[in-house]
Amino acid sequence: MSRKGNCLDNACAENFFGLLKTELLYLQEFTSVEHFISELTEYIDWYNNKRIKLKLDGLSPVDYRHKAA
């Protein structure tokens, strides 16, 4: 573990959870835990496989990895 106050260790996780809250959690109301889990699964699939990033030359993360390989 790093020393107290070093926030750079969690930068990627903090960014992901910030996006998750603003793009999924705050935009809808969930009727049940099962509904939340299904929406969360869809969001994570979209985040990992379908979203387009300008830093990745306008490709999704999966397409960029395939192109690089």
mmCIF file of C-alpha atoms in Angstrom:
data_model
loop_
_atom_site.group_PDB
_atom_site.id
_atom_site.type_symbol
_atom_site.label_atom_id
_atom_site.label_comp_id
_atom_site.label_asym_id
_atom_site.label_seq_id
_atom_site.Cartn_x
_atom_site.Cartn_y
_atom_site.Cartn_z
ATOM 1 C CA MET A 1 0.000 0.000 0.000
ATOM 2 C CA SER A 2 1.161 3.497 -0.648
ATOM 3 C CA ARG A 3 1.498 6.147 1.984
ATOM 4 C CA LYS A 4 -1.507 8.206 2.988
ATOM 5 C CA GLY A 5 -2.438 11.020 0.647
ATOM 6 C CA ASN A 6 -0.995 9.559 -2.551
ATOM 7 C CA CYS A 7 -4.033 9.612 -4.825
ATOM 8 C CA LEU A 8 -2.258 8.599 -8.043
ATOM 9 C CA ASP A 9 -2.584 4.895 -7.221
ATOM 10 C CA ASN A 10 -6.354 4.980 -7.625
ATOM 11 C CA ALA A 11 -6.623 7.373 -10.572
ATOM 12 C CA CYS A 12 -7.908 4.788 -13.076
ATOM 13 C CA ALA A 13 -10.425 3.282 -10.674
ATOM 14 C CA GLU A 14 -11.623 6.694 -9.488
ATOM 15 C CA ASN A 15 -12.110 7.813 -13.089
ATOM 16 C CA PHE A 16 -14.075 4.676 -14.005
ATOM 17 C CA PHE A 17 -16.377 4.886 -10.989
ATOM 18 C CA GLY A 18 -16.919 8.603 -11.571
ATOM 19 C CA LEU A 19 -17.995 7.886 -15.146
ATOM 20 C CA LEU A 20 -20.139 4.974 -13.996
ATOM 21 C CA LYS A 21 -22.012 7.171 -11.545
ATOM 22 C CA THR A 22 -22.578 10.055 -13.961
ATOM 23 C CA GLU A 23 -23.457 7.928 -17.008
ATOM 24 C CA LEU A 24 -25.500 5.179 -15.346
ATOM 25 C CA LEU A 25 -26.382 5.633 -11.715
ATOM 26 C CA TYR A 26 -27.579 9.253 -11.697
ATOM 27 C CA LEU A 27 -29.528 9.024 -14.959
ATOM 28 C CA GLN A 28 -32.073 6.360 -14.055
ATOM 29 C CA GLU A 29 -34.000 4.847 -11.208
ATOM 30 C CA PHE A 30 -33.788 1.141 -10.654
ATOM 31 C CA THR A 31 -36.805 -0.905 -9.655
ATOM 32 C CA SER A 32 -34.867 -3.799 -8.164
ATOM 33 C CA VAL A 33 -31.384 -5.113 -7.534
ATOM 34 C CA GLU A 34 -31.733 -7.438 -10.527
ATOM 35 C CA HIS A 35 -32.566 -4.467 -12.766
ATOM 36 C CA PHE A 36 -29.482 -2.608 -11.506
ATOM 37 C CA ILE A 37 -27.235 -5.644 -12.059
ATOM 38 C CA SER A 38 -28.491 -6.117 -15.622
ATOM 39 C CA GLU A 39 -27.956 -2.422 -16.444
ATOM 40 C CA LEU A 40 -24.504 -2.524 -14.838
ATOM 41 C CA THR A 41 -23.555 -5.569 -16.903
ATOM 42 C CA GLU A 42 -24.674 -3.812 -20.096
ATOM 43 C CA TYR A 43 -22.751 -0.657 -19.144
ATOM 44 C CA ILE A 44 -19.531 -2.556 -18.459
ATOM 45 C CA ASP A 45 -19.880 -4.420 -21.771
ATOM 46 C CA TRP A 46 -20.395 -1.113 -23.589
ATOM 47 C CA TYR A 47 -17.481 0.512 -21.727
ATOM 48 C CA ASN A 48 -15.055 -2.285 -22.548
ATOM 49 C CA ASN A 49 -16.170 -3.220 -26.068
ATOM 50 C CA LYS A 50 -18.159 -0.527 -27.857
ATOM 51 C CA ARG A 51 -17.335 3.011 -26.689
ATOM 52 C CA ILE A 52 -15.294 5.114 -29.059
ATOM 53 C CA LYS A 53 -12.241 6.931 -27.699
ATOM 54 C CA LEU A 54 -10.514 9.739 -29.583
ATOM 55 C CA LYS A 55 -7.242 8.832 -27.852
ATOM 56 C CA LEU A 56 -7.491 5.426 -29.547
ATOM 57 C CA ASP A 57 -7.844 6.916 -33.045
ATOM 58 C CA GLY A 58 -11.636 6.820 -32.888
ATOM 59 C CA LEU A 59 -11.764 3.079 -32.208
ATOM 60 C CA SER A 60 -13.242 1.085 -29.390
ATOM 61 C CA PRO A 61 -10.722 -0.453 -26.959
ATOM 62 C CA VAL A 62 -11.253 -3.922 -28.444
ATOM 63 C CA ASP A 63 -10.832 -2.706 -32.031
ATOM 64 C CA TYR A 64 -7.693 -0.799 -31.059
ATOM 65 C CA ARG A 65 -6.173 -3.914 -29.471
ATOM 66 C CA HIS A 66 -6.971 -5.955 -32.592
ATOM 67 C CA LYS A 67 -5.435 -3.295 -34.808
ATOM 68 C CA ALA A 68 -2.284 -3.127 -32.684
ATOM 69 C CA ALA A 69 -1.810 -6.895 -32.669
#
